[in-house]
CSV table of C-alpha atoms in Angstrom, one decimal:
chain,number,residue,atom,x,y,z
A,1,UNK,CA,51.8,-13.1,5.4
A,2,UNK,CA,49.9,-10.7,7.7
A,3,UNK,CA,46.1,-11.2,8.6
A,4,UNK,CA,45.1,-8.0,6.8
A,5,UNK,CA,46.8,-9.3,3.5
A,6,UNK,CA,45.1,-12.9,4.1
A,7,UNK,CA,41.8,-11.5,4.3
A,8,UNK,CA,42.3,-9.3,1.1
A,9,UNK,CA,43.8,-12.1,-0.9
A,10,UNK,CA,41.1,-14.5,-0.2
A,11,UNK,CA,38.5,-11.7,-1.2
A,12,UNK,CA,40.7,-11.3,-4.7
A,13,UNK,CA,41.0,-14.8,-5.1
A,14,UNK,CA,37.2,-15.4,-4.5
A,15,UNK,CA,36.3,-12.7,-7.4
A,16,UNK,CA,38.8,-14.2,-9.7
A,17,UNK,CA,37.1,-18.1,-9.4
A,18,UNK,CA,33.9,-16.6,-9.7
A,19,UNK,CA,34.2,-16.5,-13.5
A,20,UNK,CA,36.7,-19.4,-13.7
A,21,UNK,CA,35.6,-22.2,-11.2
A,22,UNK,CA,32.4,-21.9,-9.4
A,23,UNK,CA,33.5,-24.6,-6.9
A,24,UNK,CA,36.5,-23.0,-5.9
A,25,UNK,CA,34.5,-19.8,-5.6
A,26,UNK,CA,32.2,-21.6,-3.2
A,27,UNK,CA,34.9,-22.9,-1.1
A,28,UNK,CA,36.8,-19.3,-0.8
A,29,UNK,CA,33.4,-18.0,-0.1
A,30,UNK,CA,32.9,-20.6,2.7
A,31,UNK,CA,36.4,-19.6,4.2
A,32,UNK,CA,35.7,-15.8,3.8
A,33,UNK,CA,32.7,-15.8,5.9
A,34,UNK,CA,34.5,-17.9,8.3
A,35,UNK,CA,37.3,-15.3,9.0
A,36,UNK,CA,35.5,-11.8,7.9
A,37,UNK,CA,34.2,-11.1,11.3
A,38,UNK,CA,37.0,-12.1,13.3
A,39,UNK,CA,39.6,-9.2,14.3
A,40,UNK,CA,43.1,-8.8,12.9
A,41,UNK,CA,44.8,-9.6,16.0
A,42,UNK,CA,42.9,-12.2,17.1
A,43,UNK,CA,43.1,-14.0,13.6
A,44,UNK,CA,47.1,-13.6,14.0
A,45,UNK,CA,47.3,-15.3,17.5
A,46,UNK,CA,45.6,-18.4,15.9
A,47,UNK,CA,48.6,-19.8,14.5
A,48,UNK,CA,46.8,-22.9,12.8
A,49,UNK,CA,44.1,-20.9,11.5
A,50,UNK,CA,46.8,-18.7,9.8
A,51,UNK,CA,48.6,-21.8,8.4
A,52,UNK,CA,45.3,-23.5,7.0
A,53,UNK,CA,44.6,-20.1,5.3
A,54,UNK,CA,47.8,-19.5,3.7
A,55,UNK,CA,48.0,-23.1,2.7
A,56,UNK,CA,44.3,-22.4,0.9
A,57,UNK,CA,45.4,-19.1,-0.8
A,58,UNK,CA,48.5,-20.9,-2.0
A,59,UNK,CA,46.1,-24.0,-3.4
A,60,UNK,CA,43.8,-21.8,-4.9
A,61,UNK,CA,46.3,-19.7,-6.7
A,62,UNK,CA,47.7,-22.7,-8.5
A,63,UNK,CA,44.5,-24.0,-9.3
A,64,UNK,CA,43.7,-20.9,-11.1
A,65,UNK,CA,46.8,-20.9,-12.8
A,66,UNK,CA,46.0,-24.5,-13.8
A,67,UNK,CA,43.0,-23.2,-15.1
A,68,UNK,CA,44.5,-20.5,-17.1
A,69,UNK,CA,46.3,-22.9,-19.4
A,70,UNK,CA,44.1,-22.8,-22.6
A,71,UNK,CA,44.8,-26.6,-23.8
A,72,UNK,CA,45.4,-29.9,-22.4
A,73,UNK,CA,48.9,-30.0,-23.8
A,74,UNK,CA,49.7,-26.7,-21.5
A,75,UNK,CA,48.3,-28.2,-18.6
A,76,UNK,CA,50.1,-31.3,-18.8
A,77,UNK,CA,53.2,-29.4,-18.9
A,78,UNK,CA,52.5,-27.4,-15.9
A,79,UNK,CA,52.0,-30.6,-13.9
A,80,UNK,CA,55.1,-31.9,-15.4
A,81,UNK,CA,57.1,-29.3,-13.3
A,82,UNK,CA,55.5,-30.4,-10.2
A,83,UNK,CA,56.9,-33.3,-7.9
A,84,UNK,CA,54.5,-36.5,-8.0
A,85,UNK,CA,53.2,-35.7,-4.7
A,86,UNK,CA,52.2,-32.2,-5.9
A,87,UNK,CA,50.9,-33.2,-9.0
A,88,UNK,CA,48.8,-35.9,-7.5
A,89,UNK,CA,47.3,-33.2,-5.0
A,90,UNK,CA,46.4,-30.6,-7.8
A,91,UNK,CA,45.3,-33.0,-10.5
A,92,UNK,CA,43.2,-35.7,-8.3
A,93,UNK,CA,42.5,-34.8,-4.5
A,94,UNK,CA,42.3,-31.0,-4.7
A,95,UNK,CA,39.8,-30.9,-7.2
A,96,UNK,CA,37.8,-33.6,-5.7
A,97,UNK,CA,37.9,-31.8,-2.5
A,98,UNK,CA,36.3,-28.7,-4.6
A,99,UNK,CA,33.6,-30.6,-6.3
A,100,UNK,CA,32.4,-33.2,-3.5
A,101,UNK,CA,30.6,-32.6,0.0
A,102,UNK,CA,33.3,-32.6,2.8
A,103,UNK,CA,31.3,-33.4,5.9
A,104,UNK,CA,34.4,-33.1,8.2
A,105,UNK,CA,35.2,-29.1,6.8
A,106,UNK,CA,32.8,-27.3,9.3
A,107,UNK,CA,33.8,-29.4,12.3
A,108,UNK,CA,37.6,-28.8,11.8
A,109,UNK,CA,37.3,-25.5,11.1
A,110,UNK,CA,35.7,-24.7,14.3
A,111,UNK,CA,38.1,-26.9,16.2
A,112,UNK,CA,40.8,-24.6,14.7
A,113,UNK,CA,39.2,-21.4,15.5
A,114,UNK,CA,38.4,-22.6,19.0
A,115,UNK,CA,42.1,-23.6,19.5
A,116,UNK,CA,41.1,-27.0,20.1
A,117,UNK,CA,43.7,-28.3,17.3
A,118,UNK,CA,47.2,-29.4,18.2
A,119,UNK,CA,49.6,-31.1,16.0
A,120,UNK,CA,51.1,-33.2,18.3
A,121,UNK,CA,52.9,-35.4,15.8
A,122,UNK,CA,54.4,-32.3,14.2
A,123,UNK,CA,58.1,-33.3,15.0
A,124,UNK,CA,57.4,-37.0,13.9
A,125,UNK,CA,56.1,-35.8,10.7
A,126,UNK,CA,58.8,-33.4,10.0
A,127,UNK,CA,61.3,-36.0,11.0
A,128,UNK,CA,59.7,-38.7,8.5
A,129,UNK,CA,59.7,-35.9,5.6
A,130,UNK,CA,63.3,-34.9,6.0
A,131,UNK,CA,64.3,-38.5,5.8
A,132,UNK,CA,62.0,-39.3,2.9
A,133,UNK,CA,63.8,-36.1,0.9
A,134,UNK,CA,67.1,-37.5,2.2
A,135,UNK,CA,66.5,-40.7,0.1
A,136,UNK,CA,65.4,-38.8,-2.5
A,137,UNK,CA,61.7,-39.3,-2.3
A,138,UNK,CA,59.0,-36.6,-2.1
A,139,UNK,CA,56.1,-35.8,0.4
A,140,UNK,CA,53.1,-33.6,0.5
A,141,UNK,CA,51.3,-32.2,3.9
A,142,UNK,CA,48.3,-30.1,4.2
A,143,UNK,CA,45.5,-29.6,6.7
A,144,UNK,CA,42.9,-30.8,4.0
A,145,UNK,CA,44.7,-34.0,3.5
A,146,UNK,CA,45.1,-34.4,7.2
A,147,UNK,CA,41.7,-33.5,8.6
A,148,UNK,CA,39.4,-34.3,5.9
A,149,UNK,CA,41.1,-37.1,3.9
A,150,UNK,CA,42.7,-38.9,6.9
A,151,UNK,CA,46.0,-38.7,5.5
A,152,UNK,CA,49.2,-37.3,7.6
A,153,UNK,CA,51.8,-37.4,4.6
A,154,UNK,CA,51.5,-38.3,1.0
A,155,UNK,CA,54.8,-39.8,-0.2
A,156,UNK,CA,56.3,-40.8,-3.4
A,157,UNK,CA,59.4,-42.7,-4.0
A,158,UNK,CA,61.2,-43.9,-7.1
A,159,UNK,CA,58.3,-44.9,-9.2
A,160,UNK,CA,56.8,-41.7,-8.6
A,161,UNK,CA,53.3,-43.3,-7.3
A,162,UNK,CA,52.0,-41.2,-4.6
A,163,UNK,CA,50.7,-43.1,-1.3
A,164,UNK,CA,48.4,-41.6,1.3
A,165,UNK,CA,49.7,-42.4,4.2
A,166,UNK,CA,48.4,-42.2,8.1
A,167,UNK,CA,50.8,-42.6,11.1
A,168,UNK,CA,49.4,-43.4,14.5
A,169,UNK,CA,51.0,-44.7,17.6
A,170,UNK,CA,48.0,-46.6,18.7
A,171,UNK,CA,48.7,-50.1,19.8
A,172,UNK,CA,47.1,-53.0,17.7
A,173,UNK,CA,44.0,-53.6,19.7
A,174,UNK,CA,43.0,-50.1,19.8
A,175,UNK,CA,43.6,-49.1,16.3
A,176,UNK,CA,40.9,-51.3,14.5
A,177,UNK,CA,37.9,-48.6,14.6
A,178,UNK,CA,40.3,-45.9,13.5
A,179,UNK,CA,41.7,-47.9,10.6
A,180,UNK,CA,37.9,-48.7,9.6
A,181,UNK,CA,37.3,-45.0,9.8
A,182,UNK,CA,40.4,-44.6,7.7
A,183,UNK,CA,39.7,-46.8,4.9
A,184,UNK,CA,35.9,-45.4,4.6
A,185,UNK,CA,37.3,-42.0,4.4
A,186,UNK,CA,39.9,-42.8,1.7
A,187,UNK,CA,37.4,-44.6,-0.4
A,188,UNK,CA,34.8,-41.9,0.0
A,189,UNK,CA,37.6,-39.3,-1.5
A,190,UNK,CA,38.5,-41.9,-4.2
A,191,UNK,CA,41.8,-42.4,-2.9
A,192,UNK,CA,42.7,-46.2,-4.4
A,193,UNK,CA,45.1,-47.2,-2.0
A,194,UNK,CA,46.6,-46.4,1.4
A,195,UNK,CA,49.0,-47.2,4.3
A,196,UNK,CA,47.9,-47.1,8.0
A,197,UNK,CA,51.0,-47.5,9.9
A,198,UNK,CA,51.1,-48.0,13.8
A,199,UNK,CA,54.3,-47.6,15.5
A,200,UNK,CA,55.4,-48.0,18.9
A,201,UNK,CA,57.2,-44.5,19.7
A,202,UNK,CA,59.7,-46.0,22.2
A,203,UNK,CA,61.3,-48.2,19.5
A,204,UNK,CA,64.9,-47.4,18.8
A,205,UNK,CA,65.6,-45.9,14.9
A,206,UNK,CA,61.7,-45.6,14.6
A,207,UNK,CA,61.7,-43.1,11.7
A,208,UNK,CA,64.2,-44.8,9.7
A,209,UNK,CA,61.7,-48.0,10.0
A,210,UNK,CA,58.6,-45.8,9.2
A,211,UNK,CA,60.2,-44.3,6.0
A,212,UNK,CA,61.3,-47.8,5.1
A,213,UNK,CA,57.7,-49.2,5.3
A,214,UNK,CA,56.3,-45.9,3.6
A,215,UNK,CA,58.8,-45.9,0.8
A,216,UNK,CA,58.4,-49.5,0.0
A,217,UNK,CA,54.9,-49.7,-0.1
A,218,UNK,CA,54.6,-46.3,-2.0
A,219,UNK,CA,56.5,-48.4,-5.3
A,220,UNK,CA,55.0,-51.8,-4.3
A,221,UNK,CA,51.3,-51.5,-3.0
A,222,UNK,CA,48.6,-52.4,-5.3
A,223,UNK,CA,45.4,-50.7,-6.2
A,224,UNK,CA,42.2,-51.3,-4.1
A,225,UNK,CA,44.7,-52.2,-1.2
A,226,UNK,CA,44.4,-50.4,2.0
A,227,UNK,CA,47.2,-51.7,4.2
A,228,UNK,CA,47.2,-52.0,7.8
A,229,UNK,CA,50.9,-52.3,9.3
A,230,UNK,CA,52.2,-52.5,12.7
A,231,UNK,CA,55.8,-52.0,13.5
């Protein structure tokens, strides 16, 4: 999707949302005002901004489609066509993000636009996601979950019980403050359980170990548990 098409699509979705969901309309207006004065060439060059905008457009369109279902039965049928992690995102976390104040949104938008954001863990998370799918699990990744909800990846296993997971290479003695911030963030968003996993990047077979822990806890971790696990 090109920059002009993205700008045009955001305006169309905002207009549509204005008569359907005021919370979505407000978020889209915020995003529109953020990019409206950015020249098309400059916007195209900011790949992380473009990635976020495409995700936002996709989320908005699906949310409007859900809202278009005229009965609860139709909405449930719509959700049933999704994977467990998609269903969790669109039935729970995304509407919470639309409804609640997000104190981090302005900050990370500025960082995205200024080029101060780099996904240094992209290869790691892609490898984790690939292995999760190979084992017949499902996953979800997006900027809102990552930057506002302290969640690198949402994973679901056999029990279809999505688990918000944060993966960090910090050693145990340096990760307590990050863990505390992570737990507070999850609780702010009403995320009822989570996994904070610290790993050694030099560990042989590290991806398999990470995926073992994530999938196991997706099925078994109890409610109101925010597990700190060190590999």
